[in-house]
mmCIF file of C-alpha atoms and ligand atoms in Angstrom:
data_model
loop_
_atom_site.group_PDB
_atom_site.id
_atom_site.type_symbol
_atom_site.label_atom_id
_atom_site.label_comp_id
_atom_site.label_asym_id
_atom_site.label_seq_id
_atom_site.Cartn_x
_atom_site.Cartn_y
_atom_site.Cartn_z
ATOM 1 C CA MET A 1 -25.223 71.688 180.671
ATOM 2 C CA GLU A 2 -28.519 70.240 179.289
ATOM 3 C CA LEU A 3 -28.564 66.798 178.031
ATOM 4 C CA SER A 4 -29.669 67.811 174.563
ATOM 5 C CA SER A 5 -26.965 70.323 174.307
ATOM 6 C CA LEU A 6 -24.264 67.768 175.572
ATOM 7 C CA PHE A 7 -25.506 65.213 173.073
ATOM 8 C CA LYS A 8 -24.892 67.900 170.305
ATOM 9 C CA GLN A 9 -21.475 68.509 171.464
ATOM 10 C CA ILE A 10 -20.434 65.022 171.757
ATOM 11 C CA PHE A 11 -22.041 63.401 168.662
ATOM 12 C CA ASN A 12 -22.599 66.624 166.395
ATOM 13 C CA LYS A 13 -26.388 65.673 165.912
ATOM 14 C CA ASP A 14 -29.608 66.257 167.407
ATOM 15 C CA VAL A 15 -31.201 64.007 169.537
ATOM 16 C CA GLU A 16 -33.838 61.978 167.722
ATOM 17 C CA ALA A 17 -35.295 60.000 170.694
ATOM 18 C CA THR A 18 -35.221 59.744 174.529
ATOM 19 C CA TYR A 19 -35.735 56.744 176.569
ATOM 20 C CA ILE A 20 -35.979 56.153 180.357
ATOM 21 C CA ALA A 21 -35.865 52.727 182.352
ATOM 22 C CA PRO A 22 -36.309 52.699 186.126
ATOM 23 C CA ALA A 23 -34.296 50.869 188.997
ATOM 24 C CA ARG A 24 -35.990 48.061 190.963
ATOM 25 C CA VAL A 25 -36.092 47.146 194.316
ATOM 26 C CA ASN A 26 -36.871 43.489 195.650
ATOM 27 C CA LEU A 27 -39.338 43.249 198.655
ATOM 28 C CA ILE A 28 -38.629 39.573 199.481
ATOM 29 C CA GLY A 29 -37.405 36.282 197.787
ATOM 30 C CA GLU A 30 -33.283 37.056 197.726
ATOM 31 C CA HIS A 31 -31.077 34.756 195.895
ATOM 32 C CA ILE A 32 -33.987 32.467 194.725
ATOM 33 C CA ASP A 33 -34.751 33.604 191.234
ATOM 34 C CA TYR A 34 -31.813 31.475 189.847
ATOM 35 C CA ASN A 35 -33.179 28.579 192.187
ATOM 36 C CA GLY A 36 -36.556 28.589 190.417
ATOM 37 C CA GLY A 37 -38.456 30.605 193.258
ATOM 38 C CA LYS A 38 -41.011 33.501 193.515
ATOM 39 C CA VAL A 39 -39.945 36.968 194.217
ATOM 40 C CA LEU A 40 -41.740 40.325 194.660
ATOM 41 C CA PRO A 41 -39.958 43.090 193.194
ATOM 42 C CA CYS A 42 -41.184 46.465 191.813
ATOM 43 C CA ALA A 43 -39.790 49.191 189.509
ATOM 44 C CA ILE A 44 -39.036 52.476 191.535
ATOM 45 C CA SER A 45 -38.375 56.179 190.644
ATOM 46 C CA CYS A 46 -34.818 56.397 189.862
ATOM 47 C CA TYR A 47 -34.153 56.251 186.103
ATOM 48 C CA ILE A 48 -31.653 55.885 183.330
ATOM 49 C CA LYS A 49 -32.040 57.911 180.343
ATOM 50 C CA GLY A 50 -30.810 57.346 177.045
ATOM 51 C CA LEU A 51 -30.735 59.876 174.453
ATOM 52 C CA VAL A 52 -30.311 58.575 170.726
ATOM 53 C CA SER A 53 -29.905 59.236 167.279
ATOM 54 C CA LYS A 54 -29.300 56.960 164.286
ATOM 55 C CA ARG A 55 -25.775 56.916 162.470
ATOM 56 C CA GLU A 56 -24.966 56.641 158.606
ATOM 57 C CA ASP A 57 -22.334 54.050 159.528
ATOM 58 C CA ASN A 58 -22.464 50.954 161.455
ATOM 59 C CA GLN A 59 -20.960 51.928 164.669
ATOM 60 C CA ILE A 60 -22.467 52.055 168.192
ATOM 61 C CA VAL A 61 -21.336 54.783 169.834
ATOM 62 C CA THR A 62 -22.001 55.282 173.343
ATOM 63 C CA TYR A 63 -21.176 58.137 176.207
ATOM 64 C CA SER A 64 -22.123 57.860 180.075
ATOM 65 C CA THR A 65 -22.427 61.025 181.916
ATOM 66 C CA ASN A 66 -22.002 58.870 185.006
ATOM 67 C CA TYR A 67 -18.216 57.940 183.665
ATOM 68 C CA SER A 68 -17.688 60.949 181.532
ATOM 69 C CA ASN A 69 -16.178 58.671 178.832
ATOM 70 C CA MET A 70 -17.071 57.367 175.430
ATOM 71 C CA PHE A 71 -16.651 53.973 173.656
ATOM 72 C CA SER A 72 -17.479 52.694 170.356
ATOM 73 C CA SER A 73 -17.716 49.287 168.458
ATOM 74 C CA PRO A 74 -18.583 48.357 164.796
ATOM 75 C CA VAL A 75 -21.989 46.193 164.976
ATOM 76 C CA GLU A 76 -20.359 43.366 162.985
ATOM 77 C CA ASN A 77 -17.231 43.071 165.293
ATOM 78 C CA ILE A 78 -18.179 43.333 169.059
ATOM 79 C CA LYS A 79 -15.961 42.059 171.669
ATOM 80 C CA TYR A 80 -15.970 41.798 175.622
ATOM 81 C CA ILE A 81 -13.200 43.947 176.456
ATOM 82 C CA LYS A 82 -12.670 43.859 180.408
ATOM 83 C CA ASP A 83 -11.253 46.882 180.810
ATOM 84 C CA ASN A 84 -14.090 49.112 178.806
ATOM 85 C CA ASP A 85 -16.053 47.973 181.913
ATOM 86 C CA TRP A 86 -19.608 49.602 181.458
ATOM 87 C CA SER A 87 -19.615 49.629 177.631
ATOM 88 C CA ASN A 88 -19.751 45.877 177.770
ATOM 89 C CA TYR A 89 -23.099 46.148 178.842
ATOM 90 C CA VAL A 90 -24.196 48.423 175.744
ATOM 91 C CA PHE A 91 -22.070 46.360 173.143
ATOM 92 C CA GLY A 92 -23.528 43.065 174.547
ATOM 93 C CA VAL A 93 -26.982 43.578 173.920
ATOM 94 C CA PHE A 94 -26.093 44.324 169.983
ATOM 95 C CA GLU A 95 -23.994 41.157 170.256
ATOM 96 C CA ILE A 96 -26.727 38.926 171.799
ATOM 97 C CA LEU A 97 -29.448 40.485 169.419
ATOM 98 C CA LYS A 98 -27.358 39.539 166.440
ATOM 99 C CA GLN A 99 -26.723 35.927 167.766
ATOM 100 C CA GLU A 100 -30.538 35.755 168.137
ATOM 101 C CA GLY A 101 -31.068 36.530 164.468
ATOM 102 C CA TYR A 102 -32.152 40.253 164.652
ATOM 103 C CA LYS A 103 -30.951 42.479 161.986
ATOM 104 C CA ILE A 104 -28.971 45.694 163.093
ATOM 105 C CA PRO A 105 -29.228 47.696 159.752
ATOM 106 C CA PHE A 106 -27.468 50.844 161.005
ATOM 107 C CA GLY A 107 -25.422 52.379 163.906
ATOM 108 C CA LEU A 108 -26.666 54.487 167.030
ATOM 109 C CA ASN A 109 -25.403 57.311 169.215
ATOM 110 C CA VAL A 110 -26.549 56.662 172.439
ATOM 111 C CA LEU A 111 -25.999 59.184 175.569
ATOM 112 C CA LEU A 112 -26.555 57.756 179.176
ATOM 113 C CA ASP A 113 -27.251 59.652 182.014
ATOM 114 C CA SER A 114 -28.653 57.890 185.239
ATOM 115 C CA ASN A 115 -29.631 58.991 188.921
ATOM 116 C CA ILE A 116 -29.735 55.173 189.867
ATOM 117 C CA PRO A 117 -26.930 54.475 192.392
ATOM 118 C CA LEU A 118 -24.433 52.414 190.567
ATOM 119 C CA GLY A 119 -23.346 48.946 192.109
ATOM 120 C CA SER A 120 -25.780 49.722 195.028
ATOM 121 C CA GLY A 121 -28.282 46.772 194.551
ATOM 122 C CA LEU A 122 -31.304 48.667 192.868
ATOM 123 C CA SER A 123 -29.888 47.044 189.392
ATOM 124 C CA SER A 124 -28.592 49.766 187.457
ATOM 125 C CA SER A 125 -26.913 47.022 185.455
ATOM 126 C CA ALA A 126 -30.444 45.483 184.519
ATOM 127 C CA ALA A 127 -31.799 49.037 184.071
ATOM 128 C CA LEU A 128 -29.142 49.628 181.376
ATOM 129 C CA LEU A 129 -29.536 46.443 179.613
ATOM 130 C CA ASP A 130 -33.376 46.836 179.450
ATOM 131 C CA LEU A 131 -32.951 50.293 178.469
ATOM 132 C CA VAL A 132 -30.635 49.386 175.449
ATOM 133 C CA LEU A 133 -32.973 46.540 174.442
ATOM 134 C CA TYR A 134 -35.856 48.882 174.669
ATOM 135 C CA ILE A 135 -34.124 51.297 172.213
ATOM 136 C CA ALA A 136 -32.925 49.013 169.889
ATOM 137 C CA ASN A 137 -36.574 47.230 169.915
ATOM 138 C CA ASP A 138 -37.746 50.771 168.947
ATOM 139 C CA MET A 139 -35.136 52.315 166.509
ATOM 140 C CA TYR A 140 -35.130 49.021 164.458
ATOM 141 C CA ASN A 141 -38.650 47.890 164.484
ATOM 142 C CA LEU A 142 -37.729 44.616 166.087
ATOM 143 C CA ASN A 143 -41.185 43.625 167.683
ATOM 144 C CA ILE A 144 -39.654 42.190 170.770
ATOM 145 C CA ASP A 145 -42.224 41.982 173.564
ATOM 146 C CA LEU A 146 -41.124 42.931 177.174
ATOM 147 C CA LYS A 147 -40.882 39.358 178.376
ATOM 148 C CA THR A 148 -38.482 38.560 175.622
ATOM 149 C CA ILE A 149 -36.516 41.986 176.526
ATOM 150 C CA ALA A 150 -36.190 40.779 179.905
ATOM 151 C CA LYS A 151 -34.769 37.399 178.652
ATOM 152 C CA LEU A 152 -32.411 38.925 176.311
ATOM 153 C CA ALA A 153 -31.022 41.270 178.919
ATOM 154 C CA GLN A 154 -30.629 38.387 181.353
ATOM 155 C CA LYS A 155 -28.621 36.570 178.577
ATOM 156 C CA THR A 156 -26.428 39.542 177.711
ATOM 157 C CA GLU A 157 -25.626 39.585 181.516
ATOM 158 C CA ASN A 158 -24.978 35.707 181.738
ATOM 159 C CA GLU A 159 -23.211 35.161 178.595
ATOM 160 C CA PHE A 160 -21.623 38.444 177.730
ATOM 161 C CA CYS A 161 -20.950 40.130 181.151
ATOM 162 C CA GLY A 162 -20.256 37.007 182.918
ATOM 163 C CA LEU A 163 -22.629 37.076 185.751
ATOM 164 C CA LYS A 164 -24.766 34.173 186.374
ATOM 165 C CA CYS A 165 -27.882 35.929 187.643
ATOM 166 C CA GLY A 166 -31.286 34.990 187.672
ATOM 167 C CA ILE A 167 -34.321 36.863 185.648
ATOM 168 C CA MET A 168 -35.442 38.710 188.438
ATOM 169 C CA ASP A 169 -33.810 42.100 187.821
ATOM 170 C CA GLN A 170 -34.209 42.438 184.084
ATOM 171 C CA ALA A 171 -38.007 41.349 184.383
ATOM 172 C CA ALA A 172 -38.787 43.614 187.327
ATOM 173 C CA ILE A 173 -37.556 46.597 185.495
ATOM 174 C CA ALA A 174 -39.322 45.664 181.878
ATOM 175 C CA LEU A 175 -42.504 44.794 183.424
ATOM 176 C CA GLY A 176 -42.816 47.542 185.987
ATOM 177 C CA LYS A 177 -46.136 48.845 186.698
ATOM 178 C CA LYS A 178 -47.085 51.906 188.603
ATOM 179 C CA ASP A 179 -48.046 51.176 192.244
ATOM 180 C CA LYS A 180 -47.878 47.454 191.778
ATOM 181 C CA ALA A 181 -45.206 44.883 193.017
ATOM 182 C CA ILE A 182 -44.719 41.945 190.682
ATOM 183 C CA LEU A 183 -45.072 38.279 192.184
ATOM 184 C CA LEU A 184 -42.751 36.673 189.664
ATOM 185 C CA ASP A 185 -42.459 32.905 189.380
ATOM 186 C CA CYS A 186 -38.978 32.490 188.185
ATOM 187 C CA ASN A 187 -39.277 28.923 187.324
ATOM 188 C CA LYS A 188 -42.465 29.245 184.802
ATOM 189 C CA PHE A 189 -41.507 32.937 184.029
ATOM 190 C CA GLU A 190 -45.109 33.937 185.056
ATOM 191 C CA TYR A 191 -46.117 36.925 186.865
ATOM 192 C CA GLU A 192 -49.185 38.744 188.507
ATOM 193 C CA TYR A 193 -49.342 42.435 189.528
ATOM 194 C CA LYS A 194 -49.931 42.862 193.463
ATOM 195 C CA ASP A 195 -51.282 45.565 195.420
ATOM 196 C CA ILE A 196 -48.938 46.502 198.123
ATOM 197 C CA SER A 197 -50.436 49.571 199.619
ATOM 198 C CA LEU A 198 -50.282 49.173 203.227
ATOM 199 C CA GLY A 199 -52.442 52.518 204.773
ATOM 200 C CA GLU A 200 -50.366 54.261 207.143
ATOM 201 C CA TYR A 201 -47.049 52.039 206.315
ATOM 202 C CA SER A 202 -44.529 52.094 203.395
ATOM 203 C CA PHE A 203 -41.337 50.717 202.447
ATOM 204 C CA VAL A 204 -38.287 52.992 202.329
ATOM 205 C CA ILE A 205 -34.612 52.342 200.925
ATOM 206 C CA LEU A 206 -31.463 52.476 203.057
ATOM 207 C CA LYS A 207 -28.369 52.927 201.225
ATOM 208 C CA THR A 208 -25.158 51.905 202.890
ATOM 209 C CA ASN A 209 -22.982 53.913 200.691
ATOM 210 C CA THR A 210 -20.128 51.309 200.904
ATOM 211 C CA PRO A 211 -18.408 50.280 197.771
ATOM 212 C CA ARG A 212 -19.186 46.369 196.930
ATOM 213 C CA ASN A 213 -16.226 44.496 196.011
ATOM 214 C CA LEU A 214 -15.796 40.851 194.438
ATOM 215 C CA VAL A 215 -19.598 40.820 193.987
ATOM 216 C CA ASP A 216 -19.635 39.027 190.782
ATOM 217 C CA SER A 217 -17.403 36.260 191.843
ATOM 218 C CA LYS A 218 -19.208 35.604 195.095
ATOM 219 C CA TYR A 219 -22.582 35.862 193.597
ATOM 220 C CA ASN A 220 -21.061 33.046 190.938
ATOM 221 C CA GLU A 221 -20.117 31.120 193.610
ATOM 222 C CA ARG A 222 -23.596 31.066 195.412
ATOM 223 C CA VAL A 223 -24.972 30.009 192.220
ATOM 224 C CA GLU A 224 -22.475 27.377 191.878
ATOM 225 C CA GLN A 225 -23.149 26.036 195.306
ATOM 226 C CA CYS A 226 -26.769 25.889 194.694
ATOM 227 C CA GLN A 227 -26.220 23.827 191.228
ATOM 228 C CA LYS A 228 -24.320 21.607 193.371
ATOM 229 C CA ALA A 229 -26.902 20.913 195.863
ATOM 230 C CA LEU A 230 -29.494 20.576 193.282
ATOM 231 C CA SER A 231 -27.170 17.702 191.496
ATOM 232 C CA LEU A 232 -26.960 16.004 195.008
ATOM 233 C CA ILE A 233 -30.713 15.782 195.657
ATOM 234 C CA ARG A 234 -32.611 16.012 192.502
ATOM 235 C CA ASN A 235 -32.928 12.221 191.567
ATOM 236 C CA LYS A 236 -33.734 11.210 195.229
ATOM 237 C CA LEU A 237 -35.971 13.739 196.016
ATOM 238 C CA LYS A 238 -37.537 14.308 192.446
ATOM 239 C CA VAL A 239 -37.205 18.004 192.052
ATOM 240 C CA ASN A 240 -36.063 19.986 189.203
ATOM 241 C CA THR A 241 -35.132 23.294 191.214
ATOM 242 C CA LEU A 242 -34.231 23.882 194.677
ATOM 243 C CA CYS A 243 -37.287 25.870 195.414
ATOM 244 C CA GLU A 244 -39.578 22.870 194.718
ATOM 245 C CA LEU A 245 -38.276 21.337 198.178
ATOM 246 C CA GLU A 246 -40.692 21.722 200.938
ATOM 247 C CA VAL A 247 -39.404 22.992 204.196
ATOM 248 C CA ASN A 248 -40.278 20.084 205.568
ATOM 249 C CA GLN A 249 -38.058 18.115 203.191
ATOM 250 C CA LEU A 250 -34.968 20.108 204.545
ATOM 251 C CA GLU A 251 -33.654 17.281 206.759
ATOM 252 C CA LYS A 252 -33.868 14.736 204.056
ATOM 253 C CA ALA A 253 -32.160 17.127 202.157
ATOM 254 C CA LYS A 254 -29.412 17.653 204.651
ATOM 255 C CA GLN A 255 -28.334 14.001 204.648
ATOM 256 C CA LEU A 256 -28.169 13.963 200.972
ATOM 257 C CA ILE A 257 -25.909 16.873 200.726
ATOM 258 C CA ASN A 258 -23.790 15.647 203.764
ATOM 259 C CA ASN A 259 -22.024 19.092 203.853
ATOM 260 C CA GLU A 260 -22.570 21.927 206.180
ATOM 261 C CA LEU A 261 -22.094 24.952 204.111
ATOM 262 C CA ILE A 262 -23.875 23.896 200.993
ATOM 263 C CA TYR A 263 -26.760 22.628 203.368
ATOM 264 C CA LYS A 264 -27.108 26.063 204.748
ATOM 265 C CA ARG A 265 -27.250 27.851 201.185
ATOM 266 C CA VAL A 266 -30.129 25.247 200.624
ATOM 267 C CA ARG A 267 -31.817 26.135 203.714
ATOM 268 C CA HIS A 268 -31.859 29.834 202.752
ATOM 269 C CA VAL A 269 -33.174 29.096 199.512
ATOM 270 C CA VAL A 270 -36.143 26.905 200.829
ATOM 271 C CA THR A 271 -37.072 28.886 203.780
ATOM 272 C CA GLU A 272 -36.882 32.255 201.730
ATOM 273 C CA ASN A 273 -39.221 30.879 199.206
ATOM 274 C CA ASP A 274 -41.661 29.817 201.852
ATOM 275 C CA ARG A 275 -41.431 33.458 203.090
ATOM 276 C CA VAL A 276 -42.551 34.865 199.898
ATOM 277 C CA ASN A 277 -45.538 32.537 200.035
ATOM 278 C CA ARG A 278 -46.353 33.887 203.779
ATOM 279 C CA PHE A 279 -45.579 37.558 202.844
ATOM 280 C CA MET A 280 -48.102 37.414 200.185
ATOM 281 C CA LEU A 281 -50.675 36.104 202.546
ATOM 282 C CA ALA A 282 -49.569 38.821 205.142
ATOM 283 C CA LEU A 283 -49.833 41.360 202.485
ATOM 284 C CA GLU A 284 -53.649 40.132 201.786
ATOM 285 C CA ASN A 285 -54.424 40.260 205.393
ATOM 286 C CA LYS A 286 -52.603 43.836 205.605
ATOM 287 C CA ASP A 287 -50.778 41.899 208.648
ATOM 288 C CA ILE A 288 -47.785 44.685 209.351
ATOM 289 C CA ASN A 289 -46.104 42.702 212.092
ATOM 290 C CA GLU A 290 -46.052 39.544 210.309
ATOM 291 C CA LEU A 291 -44.673 41.380 207.196
ATOM 292 C CA GLY A 292 -42.092 42.841 209.324
ATOM 293 C CA ASN A 293 -41.142 39.371 210.974
ATOM 294 C CA LEU A 294 -40.677 38.073 207.648
ATOM 295 C CA LEU A 295 -38.266 40.947 206.597
ATOM 296 C CA ASN A 296 -36.145 40.261 209.569
ATOM 297 C CA GLN A 297 -36.257 36.534 209.266
ATOM 298 C CA SER A 298 -35.077 36.880 205.561
ATOM 299 C CA HIS A 299 -32.346 39.166 206.721
ATOM 300 C CA ILE A 300 -31.056 36.707 209.103
ATOM 301 C CA SER A 301 -31.254 33.839 206.761
ATOM 302 C CA LEU A 302 -29.216 36.001 204.370
ATOM 303 C CA LYS A 303 -26.713 36.686 207.114
ATOM 304 C CA GLU A 304 -26.305 33.359 208.511
ATOM 305 C CA ASP A 305 -27.014 30.837 205.993
ATOM 306 C CA TYR A 306 -26.334 32.740 202.726
ATOM 307 C CA GLU A 307 -23.642 34.656 204.216
ATOM 308 C CA VAL A 308 -24.080 37.596 201.599
ATOM 309 C CA THR A 309 -24.754 40.556 204.171
ATOM 310 C CA GLY A 310 -21.525 41.650 205.786
ATOM 311 C CA LYS A 311 -20.924 44.682 208.042
ATOM 312 C CA TYR A 312 -22.588 47.416 206.767
ATOM 313 C CA LEU A 313 -26.001 45.955 205.778
ATOM 314 C CA ASP A 314 -26.113 44.243 209.088
ATOM 315 C CA THR A 315 -25.518 47.496 210.703
ATOM 316 C CA ILE A 316 -28.179 49.630 208.697
ATOM 317 C CA VAL A 317 -30.579 46.974 209.308
ATOM 318 C CA GLU A 318 -29.965 47.112 212.752
ATOM 319 C CA SER A 319 -29.963 50.838 212.898
ATOM 320 C CA ALA A 320 -33.541 50.764 211.210
ATOM 321 C CA LEU A 321 -34.909 48.179 213.728
ATOM 322 C CA ASP A 322 -33.595 50.464 216.338
ATOM 323 C CA SER A 323 -35.061 53.496 214.916
ATOM 324 C CA GLY A 324 -38.609 51.929 214.897
ATOM 325 C CA ALA A 325 -38.930 49.787 211.810
ATOM 326 C CA VAL A 326 -41.290 47.018 211.807
ATOM 327 C CA GLY A 327 -38.767 45.172 209.853
ATOM 328 C CA ALA A 328 -35.939 45.423 207.582
ATOM 329 C CA ARG A 329 -33.611 43.415 205.374
ATOM 330 C CA MET A 330 -30.870 43.642 202.847
ATOM 331 C CA THR A 331 -32.326 43.831 199.351
ATOM 332 C CA GLY A 332 -30.616 42.848 196.070
ATOM 333 C CA ALA A 333 -27.251 40.738 195.746
ATOM 334 C CA GLY A 334 -25.770 41.950 198.999
ATOM 335 C CA PHE A 335 -22.279 42.278 200.023
ATOM 336 C CA GLY A 336 -23.059 46.085 200.541
ATOM 337 C CA GLY A 337 -25.715 48.065 198.806
ATOM 338 C CA CYS A 338 -28.949 48.840 199.951
ATOM 339 C CA ALA A 339 -31.532 47.521 202.424
ATOM 340 C CA ILE A 340 -35.293 48.360 202.840
ATOM 341 C CA ALA A 341 -37.273 48.811 205.737
ATOM 342 C CA LEU A 342 -41.225 48.959 206.577
ATOM 343 C CA ILE A 343 -42.156 51.956 208.589
ATOM 344 C CA ARG A 344 -45.086 54.189 209.574
ATOM 345 C CA THR A 345 -45.012 56.561 206.853
ATOM 346 C CA GLU A 346 -45.500 59.537 209.074
ATOM 347 C CA GLU A 347 -42.471 58.989 211.105
ATOM 348 C CA PHE A 348 -40.356 58.927 208.127
ATOM 349 C CA SER A 349 -38.476 62.212 208.924
ATOM 350 C CA LYS A 350 -37.818 60.900 212.404
ATOM 351 C CA PHE A 351 -36.780 57.485 211.196
ATOM 352 C CA LYS A 352 -34.383 58.890 208.695
ATOM 353 C CA GLU A 353 -32.430 61.032 211.167
ATOM 354 C CA SER A 354 -32.472 58.564 213.641
ATOM 355 C CA VAL A 355 -30.889 55.829 210.936
ATOM 356 C CA GLU A 356 -28.601 58.250 209.879
ATOM 357 C CA SER A 357 -27.153 59.117 213.313
ATOM 358 C CA LEU A 358 -26.837 55.303 214.427
ATOM 359 C CA TYR A 359 -25.353 54.307 211.436
ATOM 360 C CA PHE A 360 -22.901 56.940 211.203
ATOM 361 C CA LYS A 361 -21.915 56.323 214.944
ATOM 362 C CA LYS A 362 -21.161 52.653 214.216
ATOM 363 C CA THR A 363 -19.400 52.944 210.790
ATOM 364 C CA LYS A 364 -18.172 56.521 210.310
ATOM 365 C CA ILE A 365 -20.135 56.586 206.913
ATOM 366 C CA HIS A 366 -23.161 58.628 205.856
ATOM 367 C CA PRO A 367 -25.998 56.606 204.619
ATOM 368 C CA GLU A 368 -29.103 57.628 202.610
ATOM 369 C CA VAL A 369 -32.563 56.970 203.648
ATOM 370 C CA PHE A 370 -35.177 57.869 201.126
ATOM 371 C CA GLN A 371 -38.820 57.296 199.744
ATOM 372 C CA VAL A 372 -39.436 56.207 196.204
ATOM 373 C CA ASP A 373 -42.620 55.627 194.225
ATOM 374 C CA ILE A 374 -43.336 52.548 192.175
ATOM 375 C CA VAL A 375 -43.298 53.057 188.634
ATOM 376 C CA ASP A 376 -43.800 51.597 185.275
ATOM 377 C CA GLY A 377 -41.236 49.887 183.269
ATOM 378 C CA PRO A 378 -39.082 51.305 180.250
ATOM 379 C CA THR A 379 -40.832 53.866 178.020
ATOM 380 C CA ARG A 380 -40.169 56.515 175.464
ATOM 381 C CA ILE A 381 -40.429 60.055 176.728
ATOM 382 C CA ASN A 382 -39.594 62.181 173.652
HETATM 383 P P1 LIG B 1 -26.271 47.216 190.401
HETATM 384 O O1 LIG B 1 -26.900 46.294 189.317
HETATM 385 O O2 LIG B 1 -26.850 46.629 191.710
HETATM 386 O O3 LIG B 1 -26.402 48.680 190.124
HETATM 387 P P2 LIG B 1 -23.838 46.102 189.203
HETATM 388 O O4 LIG B 1 -22.475 45.717 189.711
HETATM 389 O O5 LIG B 1 -24.765 44.708 188.775
HETATM 390 O O6 LIG B 1 -24.522 46.910 190.406
HETATM 391 O O7 LIG B 1 -24.019 47.253 187.802
HETATM 392 C C1 LIG B 1 -23.368 48.179 187.879
HETATM 393 C C2 LIG B 1 -22.618 48.379 186.599
HETATM 394 O O8 LIG B 1 -23.615 48.711 185.644
HETATM 395 C C3 LIG B 1 -21.726 49.660 186.486
HETATM 396 O O9 LIG B 1 -20.321 49.298 187.170
HETATM 397 C C4 LIG B 1 -21.608 49.854 185.044
HETATM 398 O O10 LIG B 1 -20.726 49.167 184.404
HETATM 399 C C5 LIG B 1 -23.131 49.596 184.495
HETATM 400 N N1 LIG B 1 -23.925 50.805 184.565
HETATM 401 C C6 LIG B 1 -25.146 51.156 185.224
HETATM 402 N N2 LIG B 1 -25.375 52.138 185.174
HETATM 403 C C7 LIG B 1 -24.656 52.849 184.158
HETATM 404 C C8 LIG B 1 -24.722 54.217 183.637
HETATM 405 N N3 LIG B 1 -25.726 55.016 183.679
HETATM 406 N N4 LIG B 1 -23.753 54.403 182.594
HETATM 407 C C9 LIG B 1 -22.709 53.624 182.215
HETATM 408 N N5 LIG B 1 -22.675 52.118 183.121
HETATM 409 C C10 LIG B 1 -23.543 51.840 183.753
HETATM 410 MG MG1 LIG B 2 -26.756 44.503 188.388
#
């Protein structure tokens, strides 16, 4: 059924406006946004769509085709309800807007429909949050700029949904730009658009097709370990974030931390931030081998020091390298989800076939291997 007909059937009203927000992939700089690091994400051509109409009352009523269920809440009495899982992202946005002093004068019907894989590290959650903020901003004429949309989306995920995430996902989507990656300084919240065209080479996405579990609790545990590390070194080494540490200060940090596990987390963070800088240099020089090496080193660090990869991500990265990729790494929070690989574009079909077969042999799971375009951030399309 057409989405507009479905909308009419569910809400008994015509669609008044339609919006989209893209997914994102992070090229390098993983798990360092919440440590004041630099990251290099871009918005990609998978989308969540939101069809909207105004309501006469003050209810927010929302239906998702991805879940085939509907939730509603009055604007003045929004509560976090654990069992209503996905609707917390939608209602949370309105609650945070209210807390920030924005006026929500009437309710909305919102139909969601997404082809972003859910829970796969391509940030379907941030796409949803940014989309709902973008919709509210437009519908209520709130005059919120894109950077603030990203901040409010992060605040919603942190304070309402309970994930202590950094700013990367929400910013990558809100600030997305066609054919550009976003070099984002998460400490200052400043960004620059960067050209990442690499001639005969391009990045592709590899989806492990494994369910992620306990991601939120493991994610929050990593954030807490980093906070703990910072508290042990900040005065002595005079840093305000872990990413202010230089690689050559790691030995000093190790003595101060005096805990092997926490130190490994710090070593990942500091070397990963350094890899982002080297990646930028390699991009400028179009040094394909160096880009590949840095991707590989990033994955090893996430596997061994940060311990967020797991069997399926490790296997798909290995399969990619065995299929001719110049480099490959997990992307996103990890614990399952997606990886990226840098390949010679004309070899895509051969590469895809080989990864599918190698990964299936080892896991008995069919992966997905696909190319994406780099696209603009949220917009109203109708
Ligand atoms: P990721 O952001 O990597 O995709 P998350 O676990 O952070 O993974 O976010 C996935 C969650 O976001 C889903 O479980 C659901 O609650 C919510 N979500 C994302 N897209 C939709 C959608 N189209 N409809 C309803 N909920 C969605
Ligand atoms: Mg997410």
